[in-house]
Short mmCIF file of C-alpha atoms in Angstrom, two decimals:
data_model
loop_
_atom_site.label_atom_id
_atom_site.label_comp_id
_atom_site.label_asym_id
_atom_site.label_seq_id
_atom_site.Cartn_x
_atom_site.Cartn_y
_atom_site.Cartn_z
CA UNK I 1 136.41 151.22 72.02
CA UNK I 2 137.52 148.26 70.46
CA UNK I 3 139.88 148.61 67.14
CA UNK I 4 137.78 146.27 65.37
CA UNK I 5 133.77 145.67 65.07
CA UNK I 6 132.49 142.12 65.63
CA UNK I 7 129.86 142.76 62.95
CA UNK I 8 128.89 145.63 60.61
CA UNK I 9 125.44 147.21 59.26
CA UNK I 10 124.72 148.58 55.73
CA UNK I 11 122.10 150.81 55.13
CA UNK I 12 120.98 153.41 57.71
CA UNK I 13 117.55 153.72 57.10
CA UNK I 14 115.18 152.95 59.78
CA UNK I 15 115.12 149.35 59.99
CA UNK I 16 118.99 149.26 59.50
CA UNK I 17 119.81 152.07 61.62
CA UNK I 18 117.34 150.61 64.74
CA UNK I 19 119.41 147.00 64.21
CA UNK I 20 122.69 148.39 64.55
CA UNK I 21 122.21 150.61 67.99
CA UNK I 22 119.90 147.41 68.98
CA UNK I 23 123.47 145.63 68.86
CA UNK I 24 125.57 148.24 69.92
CA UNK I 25 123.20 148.52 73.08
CA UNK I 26 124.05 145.08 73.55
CA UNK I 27 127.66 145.66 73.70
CA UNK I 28 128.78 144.91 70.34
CA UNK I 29 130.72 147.08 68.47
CA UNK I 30 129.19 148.01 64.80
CA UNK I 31 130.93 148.97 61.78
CA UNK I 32 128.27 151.49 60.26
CA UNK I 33 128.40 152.31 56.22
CA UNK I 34 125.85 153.89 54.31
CA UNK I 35 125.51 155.04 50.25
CA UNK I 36 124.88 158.17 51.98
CA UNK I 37 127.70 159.38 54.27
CA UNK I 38 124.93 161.97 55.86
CA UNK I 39 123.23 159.07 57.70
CA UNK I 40 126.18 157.34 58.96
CA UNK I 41 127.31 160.47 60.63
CA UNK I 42 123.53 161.21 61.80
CA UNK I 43 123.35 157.98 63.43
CA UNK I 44 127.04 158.39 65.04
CA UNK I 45 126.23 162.17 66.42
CA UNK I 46 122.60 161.29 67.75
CA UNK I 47 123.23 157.64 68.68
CA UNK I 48 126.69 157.52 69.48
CA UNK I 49 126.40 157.21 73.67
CA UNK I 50 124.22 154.05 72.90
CA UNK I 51 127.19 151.93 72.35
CA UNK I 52 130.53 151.29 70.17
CA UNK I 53 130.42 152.50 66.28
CA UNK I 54 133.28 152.66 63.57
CA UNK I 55 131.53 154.71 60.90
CA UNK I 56 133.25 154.13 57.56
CA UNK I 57 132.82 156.02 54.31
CA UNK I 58 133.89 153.68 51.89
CA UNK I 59 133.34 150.28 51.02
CA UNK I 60 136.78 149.21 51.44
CA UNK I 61 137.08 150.97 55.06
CA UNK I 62 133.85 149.40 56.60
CA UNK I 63 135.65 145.81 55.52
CA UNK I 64 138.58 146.78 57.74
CA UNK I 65 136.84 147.96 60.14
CA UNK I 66 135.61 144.22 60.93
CA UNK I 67 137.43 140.95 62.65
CA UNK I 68 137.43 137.73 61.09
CA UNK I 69 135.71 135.63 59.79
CA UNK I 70 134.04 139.53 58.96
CA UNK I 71 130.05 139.59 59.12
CA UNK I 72 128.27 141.87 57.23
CA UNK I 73 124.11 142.91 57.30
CA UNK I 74 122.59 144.41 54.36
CA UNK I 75 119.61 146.64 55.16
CA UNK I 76 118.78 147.57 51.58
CA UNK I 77 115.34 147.20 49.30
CA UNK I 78 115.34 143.24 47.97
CA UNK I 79 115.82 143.25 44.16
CA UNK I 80 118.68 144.73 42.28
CA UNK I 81 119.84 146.79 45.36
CA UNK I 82 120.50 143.77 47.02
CA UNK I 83 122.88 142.74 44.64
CA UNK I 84 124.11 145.68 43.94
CA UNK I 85 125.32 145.92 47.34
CA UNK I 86 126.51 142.17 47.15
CA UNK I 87 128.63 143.03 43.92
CA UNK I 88 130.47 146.05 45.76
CA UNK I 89 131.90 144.44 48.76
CA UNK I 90 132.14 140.25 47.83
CA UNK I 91 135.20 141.26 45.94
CA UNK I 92 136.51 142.80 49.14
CA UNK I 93 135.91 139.56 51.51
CA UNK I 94 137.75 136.67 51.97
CA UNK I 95 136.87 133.05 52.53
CA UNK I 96 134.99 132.12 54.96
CA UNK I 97 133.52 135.88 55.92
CA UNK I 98 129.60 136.59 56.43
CA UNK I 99 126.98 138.32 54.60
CA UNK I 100 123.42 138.73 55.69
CA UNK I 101 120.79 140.33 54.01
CA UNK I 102 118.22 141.02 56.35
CA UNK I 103 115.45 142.63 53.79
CA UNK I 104 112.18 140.97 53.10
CA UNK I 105 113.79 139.07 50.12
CA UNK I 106 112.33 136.57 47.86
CA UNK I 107 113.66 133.13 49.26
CA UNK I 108 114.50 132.67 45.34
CA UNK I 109 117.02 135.06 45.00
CA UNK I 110 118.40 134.14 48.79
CA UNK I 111 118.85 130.62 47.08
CA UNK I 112 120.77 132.03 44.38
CA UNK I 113 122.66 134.07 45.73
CA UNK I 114 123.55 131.61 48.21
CA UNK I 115 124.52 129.46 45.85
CA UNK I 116 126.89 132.21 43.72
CA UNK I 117 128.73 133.43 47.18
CA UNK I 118 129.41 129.78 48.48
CA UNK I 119 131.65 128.83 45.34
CA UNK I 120 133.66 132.04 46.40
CA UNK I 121 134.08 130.78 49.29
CA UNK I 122 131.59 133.17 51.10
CA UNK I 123 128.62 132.40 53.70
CA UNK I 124 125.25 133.84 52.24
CA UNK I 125 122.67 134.01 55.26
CA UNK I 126 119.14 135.05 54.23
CA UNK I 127 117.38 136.26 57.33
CA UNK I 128 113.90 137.14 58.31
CA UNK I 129 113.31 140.05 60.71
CA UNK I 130 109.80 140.49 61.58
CA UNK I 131 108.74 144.04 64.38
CA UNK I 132 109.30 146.83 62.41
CA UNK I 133 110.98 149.13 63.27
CA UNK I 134 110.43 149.07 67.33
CA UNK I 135 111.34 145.20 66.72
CA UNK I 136 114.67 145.96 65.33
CA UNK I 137 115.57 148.52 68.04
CA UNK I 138 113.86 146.63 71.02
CA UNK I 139 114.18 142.90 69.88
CA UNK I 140 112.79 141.03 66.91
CA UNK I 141 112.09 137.80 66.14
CA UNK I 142 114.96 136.74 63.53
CA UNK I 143 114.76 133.96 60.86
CA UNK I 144 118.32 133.04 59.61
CA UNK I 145 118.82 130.81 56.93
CA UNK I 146 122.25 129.69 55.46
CA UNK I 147 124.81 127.28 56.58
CA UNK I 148 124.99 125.78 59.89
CA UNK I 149 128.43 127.08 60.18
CA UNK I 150 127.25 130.46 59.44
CA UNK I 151 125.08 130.59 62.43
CA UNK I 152 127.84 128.98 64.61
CA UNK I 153 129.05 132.61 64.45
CA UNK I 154 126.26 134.47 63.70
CA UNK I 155 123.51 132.62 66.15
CA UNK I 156 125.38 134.27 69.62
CA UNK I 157 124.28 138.09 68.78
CA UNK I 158 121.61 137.66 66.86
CA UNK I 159 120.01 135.83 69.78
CA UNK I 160 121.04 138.75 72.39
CA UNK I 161 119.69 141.80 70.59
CA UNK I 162 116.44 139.08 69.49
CA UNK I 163 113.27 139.45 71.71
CA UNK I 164 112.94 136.90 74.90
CA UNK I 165 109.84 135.11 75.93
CA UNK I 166 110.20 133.34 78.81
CA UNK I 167 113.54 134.06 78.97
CA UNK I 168 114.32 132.16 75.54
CA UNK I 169 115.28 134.20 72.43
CA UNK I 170 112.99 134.54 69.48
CA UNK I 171 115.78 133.70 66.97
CA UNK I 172 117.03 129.86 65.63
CA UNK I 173 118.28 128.78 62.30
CA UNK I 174 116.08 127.61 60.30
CA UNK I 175 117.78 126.09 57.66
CA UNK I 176 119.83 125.92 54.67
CA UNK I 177 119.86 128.77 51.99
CA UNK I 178 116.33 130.24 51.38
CA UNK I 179 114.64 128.57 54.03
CA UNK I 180 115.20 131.91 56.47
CA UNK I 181 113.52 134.39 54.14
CA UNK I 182 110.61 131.49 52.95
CA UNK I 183 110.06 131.24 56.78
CA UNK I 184 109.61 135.17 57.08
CA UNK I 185 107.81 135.37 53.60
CA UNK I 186 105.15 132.39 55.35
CA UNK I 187 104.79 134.52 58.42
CA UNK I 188 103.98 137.57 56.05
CA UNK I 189 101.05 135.64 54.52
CA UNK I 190 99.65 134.39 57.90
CA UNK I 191 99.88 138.11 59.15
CA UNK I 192 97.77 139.38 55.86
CA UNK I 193 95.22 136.59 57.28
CA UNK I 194 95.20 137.10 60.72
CA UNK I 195 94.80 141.12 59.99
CA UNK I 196 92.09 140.35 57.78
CA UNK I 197 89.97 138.06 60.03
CA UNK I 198 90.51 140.81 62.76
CA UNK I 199 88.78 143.64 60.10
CA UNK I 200 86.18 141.41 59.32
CA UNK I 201 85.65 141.24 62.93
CA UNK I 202 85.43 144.59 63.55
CA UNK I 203 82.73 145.04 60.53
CA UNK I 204 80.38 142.42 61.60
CA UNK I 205 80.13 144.06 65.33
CA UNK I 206 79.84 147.73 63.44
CA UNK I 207 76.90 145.87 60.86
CA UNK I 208 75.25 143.68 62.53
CA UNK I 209 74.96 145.70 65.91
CA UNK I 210 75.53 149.17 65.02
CA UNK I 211 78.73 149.38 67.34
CA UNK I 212 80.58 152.53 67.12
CA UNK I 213 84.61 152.26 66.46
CA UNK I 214 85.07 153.04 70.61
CA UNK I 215 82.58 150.51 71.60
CA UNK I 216 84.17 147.86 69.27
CA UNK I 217 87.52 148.59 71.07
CA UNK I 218 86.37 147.61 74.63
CA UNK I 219 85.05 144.56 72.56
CA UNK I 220 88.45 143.83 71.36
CA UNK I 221 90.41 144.69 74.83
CA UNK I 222 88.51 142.71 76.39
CA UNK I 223 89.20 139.70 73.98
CA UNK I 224 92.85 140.32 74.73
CA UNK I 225 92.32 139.23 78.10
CA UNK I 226 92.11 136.02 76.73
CA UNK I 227 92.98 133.15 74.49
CA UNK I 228 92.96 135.62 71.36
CA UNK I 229 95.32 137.59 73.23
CA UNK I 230 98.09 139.09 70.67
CA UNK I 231 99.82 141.88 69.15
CA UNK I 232 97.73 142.63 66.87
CA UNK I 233 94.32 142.54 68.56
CA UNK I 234 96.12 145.17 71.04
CA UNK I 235 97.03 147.38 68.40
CA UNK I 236 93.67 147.16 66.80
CA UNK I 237 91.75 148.55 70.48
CA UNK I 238 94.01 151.15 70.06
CA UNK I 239 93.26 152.09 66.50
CA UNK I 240 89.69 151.65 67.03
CA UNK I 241 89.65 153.41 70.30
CA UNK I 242 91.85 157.10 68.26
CA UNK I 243 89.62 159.81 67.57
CA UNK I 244 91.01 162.35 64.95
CA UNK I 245 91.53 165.22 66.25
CA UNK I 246 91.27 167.34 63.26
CA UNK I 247 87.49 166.13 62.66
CA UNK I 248 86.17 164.70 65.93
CA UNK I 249 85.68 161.50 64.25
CA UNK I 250 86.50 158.16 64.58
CA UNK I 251 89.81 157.57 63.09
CA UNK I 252 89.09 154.28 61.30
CA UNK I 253 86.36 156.36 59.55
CA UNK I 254 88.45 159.62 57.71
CA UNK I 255 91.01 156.43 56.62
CA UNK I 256 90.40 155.95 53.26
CA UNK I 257 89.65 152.32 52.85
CA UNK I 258 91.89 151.10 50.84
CA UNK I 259 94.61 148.75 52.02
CA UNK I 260 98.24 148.17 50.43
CA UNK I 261 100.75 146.04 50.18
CA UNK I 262 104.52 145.49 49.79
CA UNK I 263 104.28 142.09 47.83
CA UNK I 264 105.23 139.23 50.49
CA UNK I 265 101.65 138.16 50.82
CA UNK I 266 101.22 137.65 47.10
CA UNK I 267 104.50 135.43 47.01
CA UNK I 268 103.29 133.69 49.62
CA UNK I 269 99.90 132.74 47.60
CA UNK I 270 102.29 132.36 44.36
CA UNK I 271 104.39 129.73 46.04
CA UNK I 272 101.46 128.05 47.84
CA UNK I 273 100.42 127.48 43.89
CA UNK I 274 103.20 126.60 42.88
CA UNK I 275 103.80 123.91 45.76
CA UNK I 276 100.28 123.13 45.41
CA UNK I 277 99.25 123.99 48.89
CA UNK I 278 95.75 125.16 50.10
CA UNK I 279 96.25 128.81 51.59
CA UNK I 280 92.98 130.06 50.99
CA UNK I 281 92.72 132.39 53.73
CA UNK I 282 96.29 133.84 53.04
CA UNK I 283 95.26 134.25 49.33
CA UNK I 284 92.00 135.71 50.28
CA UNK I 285 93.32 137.95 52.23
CA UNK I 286 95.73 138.99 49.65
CA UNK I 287 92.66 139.18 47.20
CA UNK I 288 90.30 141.38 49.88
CA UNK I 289 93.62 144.07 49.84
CA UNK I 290 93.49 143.81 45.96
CA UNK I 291 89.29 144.72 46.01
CA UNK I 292 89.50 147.35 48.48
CA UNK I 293 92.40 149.24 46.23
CA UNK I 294 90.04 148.06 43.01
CA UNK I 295 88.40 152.30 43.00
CA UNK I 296 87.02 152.70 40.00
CA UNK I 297 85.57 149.34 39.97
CA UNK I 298 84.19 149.31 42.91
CA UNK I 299 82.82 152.76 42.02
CA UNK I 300 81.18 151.52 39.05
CA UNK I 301 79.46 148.33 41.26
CA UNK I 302 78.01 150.13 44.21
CA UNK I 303 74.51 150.22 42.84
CA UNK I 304 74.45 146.81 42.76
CA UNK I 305 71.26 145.47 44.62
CA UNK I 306 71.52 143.58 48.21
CA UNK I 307 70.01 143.09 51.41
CA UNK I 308 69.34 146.13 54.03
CA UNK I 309 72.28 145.55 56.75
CA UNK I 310 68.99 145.68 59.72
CA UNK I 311 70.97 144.97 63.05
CA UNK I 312 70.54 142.04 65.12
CA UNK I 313 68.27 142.30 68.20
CA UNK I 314 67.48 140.29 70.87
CA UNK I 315 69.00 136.92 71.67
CA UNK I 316 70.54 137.31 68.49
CA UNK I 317 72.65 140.27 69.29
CA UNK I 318 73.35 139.19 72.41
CA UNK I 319 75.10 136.24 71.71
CA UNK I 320 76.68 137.72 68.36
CA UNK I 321 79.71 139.35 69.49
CA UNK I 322 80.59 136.12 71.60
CA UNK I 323 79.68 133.86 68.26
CA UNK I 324 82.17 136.16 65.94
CA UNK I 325 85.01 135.37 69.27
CA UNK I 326 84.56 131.75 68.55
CA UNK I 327 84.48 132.32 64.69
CA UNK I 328 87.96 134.61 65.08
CA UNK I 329 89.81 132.03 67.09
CA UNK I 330 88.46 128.79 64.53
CA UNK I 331 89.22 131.12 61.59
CA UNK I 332 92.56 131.93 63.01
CA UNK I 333 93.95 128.39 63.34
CA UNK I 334 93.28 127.55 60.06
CA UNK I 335 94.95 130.21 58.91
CA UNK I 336 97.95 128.95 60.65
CA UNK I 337 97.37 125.73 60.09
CA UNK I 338 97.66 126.25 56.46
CA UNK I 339 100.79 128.73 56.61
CA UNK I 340 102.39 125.61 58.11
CA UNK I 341 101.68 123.22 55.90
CA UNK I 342 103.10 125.26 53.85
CA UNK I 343 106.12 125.54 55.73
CA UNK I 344 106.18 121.91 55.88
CA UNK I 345 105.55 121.65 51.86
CA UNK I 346 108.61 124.53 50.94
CA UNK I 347 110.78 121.91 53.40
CA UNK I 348 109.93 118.98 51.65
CA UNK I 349 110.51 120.22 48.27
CA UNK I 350 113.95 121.99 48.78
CA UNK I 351 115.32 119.85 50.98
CA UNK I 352 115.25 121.80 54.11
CA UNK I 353 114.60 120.21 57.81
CA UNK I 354 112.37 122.74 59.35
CA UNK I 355 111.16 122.36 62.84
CA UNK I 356 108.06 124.02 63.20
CA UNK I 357 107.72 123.93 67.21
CA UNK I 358 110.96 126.03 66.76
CA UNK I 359 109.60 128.13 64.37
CA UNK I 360 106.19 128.81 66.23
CA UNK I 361 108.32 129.07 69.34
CA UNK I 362 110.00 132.14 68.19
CA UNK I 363 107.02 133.65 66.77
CA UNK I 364 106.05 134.30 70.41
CA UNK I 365 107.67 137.70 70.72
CA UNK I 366 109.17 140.30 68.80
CA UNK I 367 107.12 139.56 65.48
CA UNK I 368 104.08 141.08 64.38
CA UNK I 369 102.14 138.19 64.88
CA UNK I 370 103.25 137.50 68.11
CA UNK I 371 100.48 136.03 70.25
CA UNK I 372 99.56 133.82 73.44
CA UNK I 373 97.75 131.71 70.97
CA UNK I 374 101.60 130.42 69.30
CA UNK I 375 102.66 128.83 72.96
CA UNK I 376 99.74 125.90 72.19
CA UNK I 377 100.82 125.68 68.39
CA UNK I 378 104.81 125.32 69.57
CA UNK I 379 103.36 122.68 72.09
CA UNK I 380 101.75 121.17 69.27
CA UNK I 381 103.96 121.03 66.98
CA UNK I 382 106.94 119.87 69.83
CA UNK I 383 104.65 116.92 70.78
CA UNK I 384 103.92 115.78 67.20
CA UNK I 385 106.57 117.06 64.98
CA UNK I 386 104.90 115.36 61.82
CA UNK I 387 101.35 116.73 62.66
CA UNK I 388 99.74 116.87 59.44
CA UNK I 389 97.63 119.97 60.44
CA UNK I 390 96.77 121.98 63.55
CA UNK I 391 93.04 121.14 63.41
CA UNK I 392 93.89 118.07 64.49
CA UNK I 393 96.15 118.71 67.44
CA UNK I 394 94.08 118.03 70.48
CA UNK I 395 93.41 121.49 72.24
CA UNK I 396 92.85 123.24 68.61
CA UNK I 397 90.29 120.33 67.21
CA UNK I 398 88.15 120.86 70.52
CA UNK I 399 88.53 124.70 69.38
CA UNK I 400 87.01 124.65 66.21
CA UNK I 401 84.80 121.71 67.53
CA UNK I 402 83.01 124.41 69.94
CA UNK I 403 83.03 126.79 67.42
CA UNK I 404 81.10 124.99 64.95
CA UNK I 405 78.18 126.63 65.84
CA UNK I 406 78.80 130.18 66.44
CA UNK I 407 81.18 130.12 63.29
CA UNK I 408 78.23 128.64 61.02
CA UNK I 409 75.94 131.03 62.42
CA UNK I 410 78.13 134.36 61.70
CA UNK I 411 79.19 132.90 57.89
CA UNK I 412 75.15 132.52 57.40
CA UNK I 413 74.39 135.89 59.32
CA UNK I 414 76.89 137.65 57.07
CA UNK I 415 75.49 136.61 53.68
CA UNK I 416 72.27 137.61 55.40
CA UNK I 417 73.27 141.09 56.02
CA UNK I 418 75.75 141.38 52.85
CA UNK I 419 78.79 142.15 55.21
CA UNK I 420 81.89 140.65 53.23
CA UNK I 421 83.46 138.21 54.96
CA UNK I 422 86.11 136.43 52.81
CA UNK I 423 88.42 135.28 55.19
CA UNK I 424 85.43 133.45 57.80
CA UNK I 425 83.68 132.01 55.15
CA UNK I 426 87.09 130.37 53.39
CA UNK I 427 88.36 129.38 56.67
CA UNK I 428 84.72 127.48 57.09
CA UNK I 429 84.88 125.82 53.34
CA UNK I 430 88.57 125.31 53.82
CA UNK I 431 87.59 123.63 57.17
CA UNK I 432 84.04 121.61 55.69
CA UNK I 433 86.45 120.43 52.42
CA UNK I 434 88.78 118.95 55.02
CA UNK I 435 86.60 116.68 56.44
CA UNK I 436 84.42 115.74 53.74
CA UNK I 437 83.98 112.06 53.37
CA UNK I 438 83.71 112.62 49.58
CA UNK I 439 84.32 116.52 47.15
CA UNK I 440 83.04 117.00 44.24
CA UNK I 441 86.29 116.81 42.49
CA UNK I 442 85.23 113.36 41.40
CA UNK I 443 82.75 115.20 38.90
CA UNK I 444 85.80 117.61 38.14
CA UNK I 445 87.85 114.56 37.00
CA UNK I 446 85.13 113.32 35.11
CA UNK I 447 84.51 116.52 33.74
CA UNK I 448 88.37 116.75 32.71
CA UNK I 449 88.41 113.05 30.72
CA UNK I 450 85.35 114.52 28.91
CA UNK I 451 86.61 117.03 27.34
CA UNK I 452 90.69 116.44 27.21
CA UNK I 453 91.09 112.55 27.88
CA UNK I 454 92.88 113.54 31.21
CA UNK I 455 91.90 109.80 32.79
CA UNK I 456 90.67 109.09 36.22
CA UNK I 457 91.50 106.68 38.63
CA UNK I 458 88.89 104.05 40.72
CA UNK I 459 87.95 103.25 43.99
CA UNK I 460 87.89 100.24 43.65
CA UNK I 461 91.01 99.27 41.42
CA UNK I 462 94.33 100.63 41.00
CA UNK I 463 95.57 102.32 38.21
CA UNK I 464 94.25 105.00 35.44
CA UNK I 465 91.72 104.73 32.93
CA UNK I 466 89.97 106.44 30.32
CA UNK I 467 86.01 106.71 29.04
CA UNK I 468 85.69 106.78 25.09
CA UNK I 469 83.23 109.55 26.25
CA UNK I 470 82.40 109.99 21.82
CA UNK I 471 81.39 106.32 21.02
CA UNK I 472 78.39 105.05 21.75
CA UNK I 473 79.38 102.50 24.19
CA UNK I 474 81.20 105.02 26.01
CA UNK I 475 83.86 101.75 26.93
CA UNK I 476 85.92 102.55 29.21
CA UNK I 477 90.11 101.30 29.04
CA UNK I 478 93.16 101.45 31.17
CA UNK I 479 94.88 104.82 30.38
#
């Protein structure tokens, strides 16, 4: 056993505990600490033969347990135990030494706390770790932010114990202070949207043809055959395809139907404001996890009239599972298109140099949203690094352009039947605003100088200008 570690891990819990044997089954030898002693010695007795740990019981202990420059990874809840953590050992490190916080953290307080730790003298590296906990064990996809420098030392083992996909590892830097955990907080949005375009999915094939949970899973294998192959249409065959065996039912049916959340998406749809970006899906997504944990009111609304959900027959339900494919796949790039753009956006405003074929590139494995689909969008984005949106990258826009039928039809058969489908319909509108020759936001503007002398501007002359909307005349005069 080597005397010293080459990097240590802070908080045993699952995620933290699966990171550190992931490196120490790499061959790198990890200082372990823990608030709790229990669960460093735990880890040590039933994980020990995996590799090389130096459990240490004290703050002070797992910082000599580590070579220079020392490297440490927080595996704590983001918030104030994040800097709680960052308060106890700074003091103990000396310049030019690592720390990493590898929680879901709001890019924010990454960028603060980057900030704080670099005029100690300290590297700060905020760094997104999407797979759960099979991901951090087996190989995730990792997101580091922070200085270039930083990764110089840091880049080498995070891209061993990283997943592979064609033999390249799902882990690059990013780019300077937050832009690690904004990637990872992005990726959290598109994964609310993706998951909620798949659910839709599965409730159009249940209402509109009376498919039963099993049947719906051969429906979604067999889409996995093909370009919607992913993660997370696998998992979903599998959920679909569980019976409980307490009841004999399906298991999607005794789940009570009411999704949660641990907060990324809504930053996501929070910053998208903020930057004034267009995530609708993401934010309907978030918005369709807020309804279905709304009880009481939806209790109180469920006598509200509708139509009678009749299923489709005929040459209508024969084609329909094949139209809500094509309506899936268009729904899906727009959902990505938009998380990108507001990649793209977050880059532009805080100065970071994000390469998106990069980004999408190690997306393909280890993540939750890994999918086949994310080899075209890295060849997309690799070709055109200034694409202004997906929809318009060759192989995507004759996607959605052989969709346009099928996806109308299931938006229109949808509101028909009174099956929610948030996340199709946006996409669509999202999709229809985008190439509109003209919006209606010209009557908006108009609407604003009414009431609140906001001005408007021409098309046919530059500058602003306001209508004396309360005189008679109604003149109008350059703002």
């Amino acid at each position: 056993m080597s005397t010293k570690a080459s990097i240590g891990v802070t908080g045993l819990a699952v995620m933290g505990r699966n990171l550190a044997r992931n490196l120490a089954r790499h061959g790198h030898t990890v200082a372990l600490h823990n608030r709790s002693e229990q669960r460093t010695r735990d880890l040590v007795e039933q994980f020990g033969d995996e590799g090389d740990f130096i459990p240490a019981y004290s703050a002070q202990e797992f910082v000599d347990a580590l070579e220079r420059p020392r490297q440490i990874v927080i595996m704590v809840k983001a918030g104030a135990p994040t800097d709680a953590v960052i308060e106890e050992f700074a003091p103990l490190l000396e310049k030019g030494d690592v720390i990493v916080d590898a929680g879901n953290a709001h890019f924010a307080d990454t960028r603060r706390r980057e900030a704080a730790l670099r005029e100690q003298g300290l590297h700060f590296v905020g760094t997104g770790v999407s797979g759960g906990e099979e991901g951090a064990l087996h190989g995730p996809s990792i997101m580091p932010g922070g200085s270039k420098e930083s990764y110089d030392s840091l880049g080498p083992l995070f891209e061993d114990i990283s997943a592979k996909v064609d033999g390249a590892p799902c882990c690059t830097h990013i780019g300077p202070d937050g832009a690690g955990h904004f990637v990872k907080m992005v990726h959290n949005g598109i994964e609310y949207a993706d998951m909620q375009l798949i659910a839709e999915s599965f409730d159009l094939l249940r209402g509109a043809l009376g498919y039963e949970p099993a049947q719906i899973a051969d429906v979604f294998r067999t889409w996995n055959t093909g370009r919607l192959d992913s993660y997370l249409i696998e998992i979903t065959s599998e959920v679909l395809a569980h019976t409980d065996a307490a009841t004999g039912k399906p298991f999607v049916d005794i789940v009570t139907d009411q999704a949660e959340q641990k907060g990324t998406g809504r930053w996501t749809v929070q910053i998208g404001l903020d930057l004034g970006v267009p995530i609708s899906g993401i934010a309907e997504a978030v918005f369709a996890r807020s309804l279905s944990g709304s009880a009481s009111l939806r209790a109180a609304s469920r006598g509200l009239p509708g139509p009678a959900r009749t299923p489709l027959t005929g040459a209508a339900a024969d084609s329909f599972a094949d139209d809500v494919e094509h309506a899936l796949y268009a729904s899906k790039i727009v959902a990505y298109a938009q998380g990108f753009n507001q990649i793209q956006a977050g880059g532009a405003e805080y100065g970071w140099d994000i390469d998106l074929g990069a980004v999408s590139k190690i997306w393909r494995g280890g993540c939750i949203i890994r999918a086949k689909f994310l080899d075209d969008v890295s060849a997309a984005y690799t070709a055109e690094p200034g694409l202004p949106t997906l929809l318009t990258s060759g192989d995507f826009r004759k996607a959605v352009e052989d969709a346009q039928d099928s996806w109308r039809s299931v938006v229109a058969t949808a509101t028909r039947l009174g099956i929610p489908t948030p996340g199709f319909s946006t996409a669509l509108a999202y999709y229809d605003g985008l190439r509109a020759e003209r919006l209606p936001a010209a009557l908006v503007q108009g609407q604003r100088d009414f009431f609140g002398a906001h001005t408007y501007r021409r098309v046919d002359r530059e500058g602003s200008f306001h209508t004396a909307w309360a005189t008679p005349d109604r003149t109008e005069s350059p703002a």
